[in-house]
Short mmCIF file of C-alpha atoms in Angstrom, two decimals:
data_model
loop_
_atom_site.label_atom_id
_atom_site.label_comp_id
_atom_site.label_asym_id
_atom_site.label_seq_id
_atom_site.Cartn_x
_atom_site.Cartn_y
_atom_site.Cartn_z
CA MET A 19 47.04 -5.27 -36.09
CA GLN A 20 43.82 -5.92 -37.92
CA THR A 21 42.33 -2.90 -39.66
CA ILE A 22 38.59 -2.45 -39.82
CA GLY A 23 37.47 -0.77 -43.01
CA ASN A 24 34.80 1.91 -42.93
CA SER A 25 32.44 2.62 -45.79
CA TYR A 26 31.22 6.21 -46.00
CA LEU A 27 29.38 6.09 -49.34
CA LYS A 28 26.57 3.76 -50.28
CA TYR A 29 25.00 3.70 -53.73
CA ILE A 30 21.45 2.77 -54.66
CA ASP A 31 19.68 2.84 -58.01
CA LEU A 32 17.08 5.58 -58.27
CA VAL A 33 14.42 3.06 -59.31
CA LEU A 34 14.99 1.20 -56.03
CA LEU A 35 14.64 4.34 -53.89
CA GLU A 36 11.35 3.98 -52.00
CA ASN A 37 11.76 7.00 -49.68
CA TRP A 38 14.23 9.77 -48.84
CA SER A 39 15.03 8.42 -45.37
CA VAL A 40 18.67 7.40 -44.89
CA GLN A 41 17.77 5.50 -41.71
CA GLY A 42 14.96 3.71 -43.51
CA LEU A 43 17.27 2.73 -46.37
CA LEU A 44 19.93 1.35 -44.04
CA ASP A 45 17.68 -0.36 -41.49
CA SER A 46 14.75 -1.77 -43.49
CA LYS A 47 16.48 -4.71 -45.16
CA PHE A 48 14.11 -7.67 -45.55
CA ASN A 49 14.92 -11.22 -46.52
CA TYR A 50 11.60 -11.83 -48.24
CA SER A 51 11.14 -14.86 -50.47
CA LYS A 52 11.40 -14.08 -54.19
CA LYS A 53 8.75 -16.65 -55.14
CA TYR A 54 5.97 -14.07 -54.76
CA ASP A 55 5.34 -10.76 -56.47
CA PHE A 56 5.80 -7.65 -54.34
CA ALA A 57 3.20 -4.99 -53.72
CA ARG A 58 3.24 -1.60 -52.05
CA ILE A 59 1.19 -1.57 -48.81
CA GLY A 60 -0.47 1.66 -49.90
CA ASP A 61 -1.89 -0.13 -52.96
CA PHE A 62 -4.42 -2.01 -50.83
CA LEU A 63 -4.91 0.29 -47.83
CA ILE A 64 -7.10 3.38 -48.06
CA LYS A 65 -6.90 5.94 -45.23
CA SER A 66 -10.27 6.23 -43.49
CA ARG A 67 -11.37 9.81 -42.91
CA ASN A 68 -14.70 9.19 -41.23
CA ILE A 69 -14.52 12.16 -38.87
CA VAL A 70 -16.87 12.41 -35.90
CA ASN A 71 -17.53 15.55 -33.88
CA ILE A 72 -17.62 14.60 -30.19
CA GLU A 73 -20.88 15.57 -28.49
CA ASP A 74 -20.86 16.36 -24.79
CA ASP A 75 -23.89 14.25 -23.84
CA LYS A 76 -22.92 11.07 -25.72
CA VAL A 77 -20.87 8.15 -24.37
CA TYR A 78 -18.06 6.90 -26.63
CA SER A 79 -15.98 3.72 -26.71
CA ARG A 80 -12.24 4.33 -27.09
CA VAL A 81 -9.69 1.92 -28.53
CA THR A 82 -6.22 0.71 -27.57
CA VAL A 83 -3.88 -1.34 -29.77
CA LYS A 84 -1.76 -3.82 -27.85
CA ILE A 85 1.85 -4.42 -28.81
CA ASN A 86 3.24 -7.65 -30.34
CA ASN A 87 0.05 -8.55 -32.22
CA ASN A 88 -1.94 -8.95 -29.01
CA GLY A 89 -5.12 -7.45 -30.37
CA VAL A 90 -7.28 -4.35 -30.46
CA THR A 91 -9.31 -3.91 -27.29
CA LEU A 92 -11.58 -1.48 -25.49
CA ARG A 93 -9.55 1.16 -23.66
CA ASP A 94 -12.53 2.71 -21.87
CA THR A 95 -15.89 4.37 -22.33
CA GLU A 96 -16.14 8.09 -21.71
CA LYS A 97 -18.74 10.82 -21.90
CA GLY A 98 -18.06 13.37 -24.63
CA ILE A 99 -17.83 16.31 -22.23
CA ASN A 100 -14.73 14.68 -20.67
CA ILE A 101 -12.97 14.10 -24.02
CA GLY A 102 -10.54 16.88 -24.88
CA THR A 103 -10.03 16.22 -28.61
CA LYS A 104 -13.40 17.07 -30.14
CA LYS A 105 -12.65 15.85 -33.69
CA GLN A 106 -11.87 12.15 -33.83
CA PHE A 107 -12.25 9.25 -36.26
CA LEU A 108 -14.97 6.59 -36.29
CA ALA A 109 -13.72 3.01 -36.48
CA SER A 110 -15.44 0.24 -38.44
CA ALA A 111 -15.12 -3.50 -37.87
CA GLY A 112 -12.49 -5.05 -40.14
CA GLN A 113 -10.41 -1.90 -40.56
CA PHE A 114 -6.64 -2.04 -40.16
CA ILE A 115 -5.36 0.19 -37.34
CA ILE A 116 -1.90 1.40 -36.33
CA SER A 117 -0.69 2.99 -33.14
CA LYS A 118 1.81 5.54 -34.42
CA ILE A 119 3.55 5.65 -31.04
CA ASP A 120 3.78 1.89 -30.47
CA ALA A 121 4.17 0.70 -34.08
CA ARG A 122 7.85 0.19 -33.28
CA ASN A 123 6.66 -2.42 -30.76
CA GLY A 124 4.32 -4.21 -33.14
CA ALA A 125 1.11 -2.30 -32.31
CA PHE A 126 -0.85 -3.13 -35.48
CA GLY A 127 -4.31 -4.66 -35.45
CA ILE A 128 -7.77 -5.21 -36.88
CA ILE A 129 -10.89 -3.54 -35.45
CA PRO A 130 -13.08 -6.33 -33.98
CA ASN A 131 -16.88 -6.39 -34.34
CA GLU A 132 -17.43 -5.30 -30.74
CA LEU A 133 -15.51 -2.04 -31.38
CA ASP A 134 -17.49 -1.03 -34.46
CA ASN A 135 -18.25 2.72 -34.12
CA ALA A 136 -15.56 3.25 -31.47
CA ILE A 137 -13.48 6.42 -31.76
CA VAL A 138 -9.74 7.03 -32.16
CA THR A 139 -7.47 10.07 -32.37
CA ASN A 140 -5.11 10.88 -35.22
CA ASP A 141 -2.42 8.86 -33.42
CA PHE A 142 -4.35 5.73 -34.41
CA PRO A 143 -4.80 5.94 -38.21
CA LEU A 144 -7.49 3.67 -39.63
CA PHE A 145 -7.45 2.04 -43.06
CA ASP A 146 -10.07 0.33 -45.19
CA VAL A 147 -8.58 -2.82 -46.68
CA ASN A 148 -9.02 -3.91 -50.29
CA THR A 149 -9.82 -7.53 -49.46
CA LYS A 150 -9.84 -8.43 -53.17
CA LYS A 151 -6.06 -7.98 -53.08
CA ILE A 152 -5.02 -8.97 -49.56
CA ASN A 153 -6.30 -10.97 -46.61
CA THR A 154 -6.36 -8.50 -43.69
CA HIS A 155 -4.97 -11.12 -41.29
CA PHE A 156 -2.13 -11.85 -43.75
CA LEU A 157 -1.20 -8.15 -43.65
CA LEU A 158 -1.35 -8.18 -39.85
CA LEU A 159 0.96 -11.20 -39.67
CA VAL A 160 3.47 -9.57 -42.02
CA THR A 161 3.53 -6.33 -40.02
CA THR A 162 4.12 -8.11 -36.72
CA THR A 163 7.14 -10.17 -37.79
CA LYS A 164 10.44 -9.21 -36.16
CA ALA A 165 11.81 -7.99 -39.49
CA PHE A 166 8.89 -5.64 -40.07
CA ILE A 167 8.96 -4.33 -36.50
CA LYS A 168 12.63 -3.47 -37.06
CA PHE A 169 11.53 -1.49 -40.12
CA ALA A 170 8.83 0.25 -38.03
CA GLN A 171 11.52 1.24 -35.53
CA SER A 172 13.69 2.67 -38.31
CA CYS A 173 10.91 4.96 -39.54
CA SER A 174 9.74 6.15 -36.12
CA SER A 175 11.08 9.46 -34.85
CA GLY A 176 10.55 11.85 -31.97
CA THR A 177 11.43 11.89 -28.28
CA THR A 178 12.18 8.56 -26.57
CA ASN A 179 8.69 7.88 -25.22
CA ARG A 180 6.70 9.61 -27.98
CA GLN A 181 8.28 8.34 -31.19
CA ARG A 182 5.73 8.22 -33.99
CA MET A 183 5.85 6.10 -37.11
CA ASP A 184 6.05 7.85 -40.49
CA ILE A 185 2.85 6.56 -42.10
CA GLU A 186 3.95 7.49 -45.64
CA MET A 187 7.04 5.32 -45.25
CA PHE A 188 4.79 2.51 -43.99
CA LEU A 189 2.46 2.83 -46.98
CA ASN A 190 5.39 2.93 -49.43
CA GLN A 191 6.95 -0.26 -48.05
CA LYS A 192 6.64 -3.30 -50.30
CA ILE A 193 5.77 -6.79 -49.05
CA PRO A 194 5.46 -10.19 -50.78
CA LEU A 195 1.90 -10.81 -51.97
CA PRO A 196 0.91 -14.40 -52.81
CA ARG A 197 -2.32 -15.08 -54.67
CA LEU A 198 -5.34 -14.46 -52.43
CA GLU A 199 -6.12 -18.18 -52.22
CA GLU A 200 -2.60 -18.90 -50.96
CA GLN A 201 -2.81 -16.02 -48.47
CA ASP A 202 -6.03 -17.55 -47.11
CA LYS A 203 -4.32 -20.93 -46.76
CA ILE A 204 -1.28 -19.44 -44.97
CA VAL A 205 -3.52 -17.49 -42.58
CA SER A 206 -5.76 -20.53 -41.96
CA ASN A 207 -2.76 -22.70 -41.04
CA TYR A 208 -1.54 -20.01 -38.65
CA LEU A 209 -4.92 -19.45 -37.00
CA ASN A 210 -5.54 -23.18 -36.58
CA LYS A 211 -2.37 -23.52 -34.53
CA VAL A 212 -3.17 -20.39 -32.53
CA GLU A 213 -6.68 -21.74 -31.82
CA GLU A 214 -5.19 -25.00 -30.55
CA ALA A 215 -2.80 -22.99 -28.35
CA GLU A 216 -5.73 -21.01 -26.91
CA LYS A 217 -7.56 -24.25 -26.09
CA LEU A 218 -4.51 -25.47 -24.19
CA GLU A 219 -4.31 -22.18 -22.29
CA LYS A 220 -7.98 -22.48 -21.36
CA LEU A 221 -7.41 -26.02 -20.07
CA ALA A 222 -4.47 -24.76 -18.00
CA ASN A 223 -6.57 -21.93 -16.55
CA ASN A 224 -9.34 -24.38 -15.69
CA LEU A 225 -6.84 -26.53 -13.80
CA GLU A 226 -5.71 -23.46 -11.82
CA VAL A 227 -9.33 -23.02 -10.72
CA GLU A 228 -9.48 -26.71 -9.86
CA ILE A 229 -6.63 -26.26 -7.35
CA GLU A 230 -8.66 -23.67 -5.46
CA LYS A 231 -11.79 -25.82 -5.59
CA TYR A 232 -9.77 -28.80 -4.37
CA PHE A 233 -8.48 -26.83 -1.38
CA PHE A 234 -11.98 -25.57 -0.57
CA SER A 235 -13.31 -29.11 -0.78
CA VAL A 236 -10.68 -31.04 1.18
CA LEU A 237 -10.38 -28.41 3.93
CA GLU A 238 -14.08 -27.48 3.87
CA ILE A 239 -13.38 -23.74 3.71
CA ASP A 240 -16.08 -21.38 2.46
CA GLU A 241 -15.91 -17.86 1.08
CA ARG A 242 -17.83 -15.44 3.26
CA LYS A 243 -20.61 -13.68 1.39
CA ASP A 244 -22.20 -11.95 4.39
CA LEU A 245 -19.53 -9.41 5.32
CA ALA A 246 -19.60 -7.12 2.28
CA LEU A 247 -20.19 -3.55 3.44
CA LYS A 248 -23.15 -1.71 1.96
CA LYS A 249 -24.05 1.95 2.00
CA GLY A 250 -25.74 3.16 5.15
CA LEU A 251 -25.98 1.32 8.45
CA ASN A 252 -24.25 -2.08 8.62
CA LEU A 253 -24.89 -4.67 11.34
CA ILE A 254 -22.23 -7.37 11.83
CA GLU A 255 -22.30 -10.26 14.25
CA TYR A 256 -19.71 -9.94 17.03
CA THR A 257 -18.54 -13.51 16.36
CA ASN A 258 -17.66 -12.52 12.80
CA LEU A 259 -15.21 -9.83 13.93
CA SER A 260 -11.55 -10.83 13.99
CA LYS A 261 -10.17 -7.33 14.56
CA TRP A 262 -11.42 -3.96 15.92
CA SER A 263 -10.99 -2.18 12.57
CA LEU A 264 -13.71 -0.96 10.24
CA SER A 265 -11.35 -1.21 7.25
CA HIS A 266 -10.56 -4.80 8.23
CA ILE A 267 -14.15 -6.04 8.04
CA ASN A 268 -14.13 -6.57 4.27
CA LYS A 269 -10.84 -8.44 4.55
CA ASP A 270 -12.26 -11.55 6.24
CA VAL A 271 -13.03 -13.13 2.87
CA TYR A 272 -12.71 -16.78 3.95
CA ASP A 273 -14.37 -18.61 6.81
CA PHE A 274 -11.29 -20.41 8.13
CA GLU A 275 -12.84 -21.01 11.56
CA SER A 276 -15.35 -23.46 10.11
CA ALA A 277 -12.65 -25.52 8.38
CA LYS A 278 -12.74 -29.29 8.80
CA PHE A 279 -9.35 -29.36 10.53
CA LYS A 280 -7.94 -27.41 13.47
CA THR A 281 -6.65 -23.97 12.47
CA GLU A 282 -3.36 -22.59 13.71
CA ARG A 283 -2.00 -19.05 13.37
CA LEU A 284 1.16 -18.80 11.27
CA LYS A 285 3.07 -17.22 14.18
CA ASN A 286 2.83 -20.49 16.10
CA LEU A 287 4.28 -22.46 13.18
CA LEU A 288 7.51 -20.47 12.76
CA THR A 289 10.93 -21.44 14.05
CA PHE A 290 12.54 -18.11 13.11
CA PHE A 291 11.63 -14.93 11.23
CA GLU A 292 14.20 -12.37 10.00
CA GLY A 293 14.40 -9.44 7.61
CA GLY A 294 17.10 -8.70 5.08
CA LYS A 295 19.32 -5.74 4.23
CA THR A 296 20.43 -3.94 1.08
CA PRO A 297 24.15 -3.19 0.67
CA SER A 298 25.08 0.36 -0.35
CA LYS A 299 24.71 0.85 -4.10
CA SER A 300 27.57 3.36 -4.00
CA ARG A 301 30.05 0.70 -2.89
CA SER A 302 31.28 -1.00 -6.06
CA ASP A 303 33.28 -3.45 -3.94
CA PHE A 304 29.97 -4.75 -2.51
CA TRP A 305 28.63 -5.93 -5.88
CA ASP A 306 29.36 -8.49 -8.61
CA GLY A 307 30.66 -11.01 -6.12
CA ASP A 308 29.84 -14.71 -5.82
CA ILE A 309 27.01 -14.63 -3.22
CA TYR A 310 23.41 -14.55 -4.43
CA TRP A 311 21.35 -11.57 -3.22
CA THR A 312 17.60 -12.07 -3.67
CA SER A 313 15.10 -9.23 -4.06
CA PRO A 314 11.40 -9.03 -5.11
CA LYS A 315 12.31 -8.96 -8.81
CA ASP A 316 13.61 -12.52 -8.49
CA PHE A 317 10.12 -13.87 -7.76
CA SER A 318 8.70 -15.22 -10.99
CA GLY A 319 5.34 -16.52 -9.78
CA LEU A 320 6.75 -20.00 -9.19
CA ILE A 321 7.15 -21.53 -5.75
CA ALA A 322 10.93 -21.98 -6.01
CA ILE A 323 13.79 -19.49 -6.39
CA GLU A 324 16.63 -21.15 -8.27
CA LYS A 325 18.84 -18.11 -8.88
CA ALA A 326 18.98 -14.36 -8.23
CA GLU A 327 19.79 -11.63 -10.72
CA ASP A 328 22.32 -9.89 -8.46
CA LYS A 329 25.34 -11.14 -6.53
CA ILE A 330 27.25 -9.45 -3.71
CA THR A 331 30.70 -9.87 -2.20
CA GLN A 332 31.84 -11.36 1.08
CA LEU A 333 32.91 -7.83 2.06
CA ALA A 334 29.28 -6.65 1.73
CA ILE A 335 28.17 -9.48 4.00
CA LYS A 336 30.74 -8.56 6.61
CA GLU A 337 30.50 -4.76 6.62
CA ALA A 338 26.72 -4.48 6.11
CA GLY A 339 26.07 -7.08 8.81
CA MET A 340 24.14 -9.34 6.45
CA LYS A 341 23.34 -13.02 6.66
CA VAL A 342 23.50 -15.76 4.04
CA TYR A 343 20.58 -18.18 4.40
CA PRO A 344 20.83 -21.86 3.45
CA LYS A 345 18.72 -23.31 0.66
CA GLY A 346 15.30 -24.51 1.75
CA ILE A 347 14.47 -21.26 3.58
CA LEU A 348 11.10 -19.64 2.88
CA LEU A 349 11.01 -16.07 1.56
CA SER A 350 8.06 -13.67 1.41
CA VAL A 351 7.83 -10.13 0.03
CA PHE A 352 6.53 -7.64 2.56
CA ARG A 353 6.90 -4.31 0.80
CA SER A 354 6.81 -3.88 -2.94
CA GLY A 355 4.63 -2.85 -5.86
CA ILE A 356 4.63 -6.57 -6.70
CA LEU A 357 1.94 -6.95 -4.04
CA GLN A 358 -0.48 -5.27 -6.41
CA HIS A 359 -0.36 -8.37 -8.60
CA SER A 360 0.21 -11.30 -6.27
CA PHE A 361 1.72 -12.17 -2.93
CA PRO A 362 5.11 -13.73 -3.69
CA THR A 363 6.22 -16.52 -1.42
CA ALA A 364 8.85 -19.05 -2.42
CA ILE A 365 11.33 -21.59 -1.16
CA THR A 366 14.99 -21.05 -2.01
CA GLN A 367 16.95 -23.62 -3.96
CA ILE A 368 20.13 -21.60 -3.40
CA GLU A 369 22.15 -20.10 -0.57
CA THR A 370 21.32 -16.40 -0.61
CA ALA A 371 21.29 -13.09 1.22
CA ILE A 372 18.05 -11.06 0.94
CA ASN A 373 17.08 -7.42 0.61
CA GLN A 374 15.12 -5.29 3.06
CA ASP A 375 11.74 -5.94 1.41
CA LEU A 376 11.97 -9.67 2.14
CA LYS A 377 11.57 -11.83 5.22
CA ALA A 378 13.25 -15.20 5.65
CA TYR A 379 11.66 -17.81 7.87
CA SER A 380 11.28 -21.51 8.50
CA LEU A 381 8.44 -23.71 9.72
CA LYS A 382 7.97 -26.41 12.32
CA GLU A 383 8.03 -29.27 9.87
CA ASP A 384 6.57 -31.72 12.38
CA LEU A 385 3.39 -29.60 12.27
CA ILE A 386 3.23 -28.34 8.70
CA ASP A 387 4.55 -29.60 5.40
CA LYS A 388 6.54 -26.87 3.64
CA LYS A 389 5.02 -27.51 0.23
CA TYR A 390 1.51 -27.63 1.71
CA TYR A 391 2.17 -24.19 3.22
CA LEU A 392 3.40 -22.79 -0.12
CA TYR A 393 0.36 -24.09 -1.99
CA PHE A 394 -1.93 -22.74 0.73
CA VAL A 395 -0.38 -19.26 0.55
CA HIS A 396 -0.59 -19.14 -3.25
CA THR A 397 -4.15 -20.43 -3.34
CA PHE A 398 -5.40 -18.02 -0.68
CA LYS A 399 -3.36 -15.03 -1.85
CA LYS A 400 -6.58 -12.98 -2.13
CA TYR A 401 -6.91 -13.15 1.65
CA ILE A 402 -3.25 -12.38 2.30
CA LEU A 403 -3.29 -9.51 -0.18
CA SER A 404 -6.26 -8.08 1.68
CA LEU A 405 -3.94 -7.56 4.65
CA ALA A 406 -1.76 -5.19 2.62
CA SER A 407 -2.15 -1.48 3.24
CA LYS A 408 -1.10 1.38 0.99
CA LYS A 409 2.01 3.13 2.28
CA SER A 410 2.51 5.43 -0.73
CA VAL A 411 1.29 5.88 -4.28
CA THR A 412 3.07 2.77 -5.58
CA VAL A 413 4.04 0.74 -2.52
CA GLU A 414 1.91 -1.63 -0.48
CA SER A 415 3.03 -3.26 2.73
CA ILE A 416 1.89 -6.21 4.81
CA ASN A 417 1.96 -5.61 8.54
CA THR A 418 4.10 -8.28 10.20
CA GLU A 419 1.60 -8.90 12.99
CA ASP A 420 -1.24 -9.35 10.50
CA PHE A 421 0.95 -11.80 8.59
CA PHE A 422 1.59 -13.75 11.79
CA GLN A 423 -2.19 -14.02 12.34
CA ILE A 424 -2.89 -15.79 9.04
CA PRO A 425 -4.99 -18.85 9.99
CA ILE A 426 -3.86 -22.13 8.41
CA PRO A 427 -5.96 -25.32 8.69
CA LEU A 428 -3.69 -28.19 9.79
CA PRO A 429 -4.72 -31.69 8.73
CA PRO A 430 -2.48 -34.51 9.96
CA ILE A 431 0.94 -34.28 8.33
CA ASP A 432 0.31 -37.32 6.09
CA ILE A 433 -2.87 -35.70 4.73
CA GLN A 434 -0.96 -32.46 4.14
CA LYS A 435 1.60 -34.37 2.09
CA GLU A 436 -1.18 -36.10 0.16
CA ILE A 437 -2.74 -32.69 -0.61
CA SER A 438 0.68 -31.38 -1.71
CA ASN A 439 1.26 -34.37 -4.00
CA ASN A 440 -2.17 -34.01 -5.61
CA ILE A 441 -1.63 -30.31 -6.24
CA THR A 442 1.88 -30.98 -7.57
CA ASN A 443 0.37 -33.39 -10.11
CA ILE A 444 -2.12 -30.70 -11.21
CA LYS A 445 0.69 -28.13 -11.38
CA ASN A 446 2.71 -30.49 -13.60
CA LYS A 447 -0.26 -30.84 -15.96
CA ILE A 448 -0.59 -27.04 -16.06
CA TYR A 449 3.11 -26.70 -16.86
CA ASP A 450 2.85 -29.29 -19.66
CA LEU A 451 -0.19 -27.55 -21.17
CA LYS A 452 1.49 -24.14 -21.08
CA SER A 453 4.66 -25.60 -22.62
CA GLN A 454 2.62 -27.14 -25.43
CA LYS A 455 0.85 -23.80 -25.94
CA ILE A 456 4.15 -21.94 -26.30
CA LYS A 457 5.47 -24.55 -28.75
CA LEU A 458 2.32 -24.26 -30.88
CA GLU A 459 2.55 -20.46 -30.94
CA HIS A 460 6.21 -20.64 -31.98
CA ALA A 461 5.39 -23.25 -34.63
CA ALA A 462 2.61 -21.03 -36.02
CA GLN A 463 4.93 -18.02 -36.26
CA GLN A 464 7.77 -20.08 -37.72
CA GLN A 465 5.51 -21.66 -40.34
CA PHE A 466 4.25 -18.23 -41.41
CA GLU A 467 7.74 -16.74 -41.62
CA GLU A 468 9.01 -19.72 -43.62
CA ALA A 469 6.26 -19.01 -46.14
CA ILE A 470 7.33 -15.41 -46.84
CA PHE A 471 11.01 -15.25 -45.88
CA ASN A 472 14.03 -17.04 -47.33
CA SER A 473 15.16 -19.77 -44.95
#
């Protein structure tokens, strides 16, 4: 039998002891390159103590620091009378900022020009940077590497959701410090790649807009601008009413009736329409089987479902009276918090059972092309989302009858397929652009890490 040895004592030279934290000593191992001198972070950061007394009649901008080096942005603007903490700190453009609570998730950043004179609480310490010693962006890149975030986690303590970073440990940590000219070059190389990635993302977003414009153009559908409710008395033409509901008036956001092609209600295009079920969670013999079980969490924003996270057993199918649907079936989410973000509809590439929040259905393919339908639903999700009603604090639901009444313009089937092919080509370009963007971002990060870490 193999014996695993345990080590209870660890020795460290006093001159190498940077803090009195056992966790910090054990968890903050870095593999920094030895080709650069090391410097203590506190040697080039000076804590800003520009305190501001909050005045009731003034409006203040407040800051949030996003995790994973995703920037410092405006949280909100608020009148002083509504701000509880009356002594806060005034931020200046170019300062380095830390979220004590989210430092363990990479919440470090630089105050942008537009947030000059914003305010922060003591949970967001601000630092003036000695730019004669360090490029502020170089420091930001170091602090948002995986190795440094692991260190930030090791020196954060408190309850699970309110762990705060020990700022003294942060300031005492040493990092490699190339000459300023080399720092500038490293940062420039990184930012150039990131800028190229952002250009690709912008091109991809522009193509997404082009899909909507293409649909509007080829089907000759207009957005209605005349039905927005105003304060006071509102007069609406009888012909513009599709339902006897005041709350429904603002939901007729598209003028489908004036489309170039005949419009058909979705209900008349279905061959079947069925809901799913959820097997009992308390029955262990219902789970971890070999049959896919699809739920809202398996929708990823794509138009195809290729696998599901959970699997159930044949016993669950039999005893819960469930059904396994063949691949090629359409699925839509009818009740989930997901509706707050988009309306998920997809075609299955697998045989699967479905949960109670989903509906499975199929279309009359002699009347409507399946891919054309999917693209239509995703493009006009704003309209379909408008049919959702709030059932509780977090859950929205689409009424089945309202879903059945969705109007879909039906060009001849060959034109539908042509539309689908054109949109598929645009989608492929979007996918390629986003793939290139991700590769550039990874290359930028890898190039930076290779400069300061041992390979």
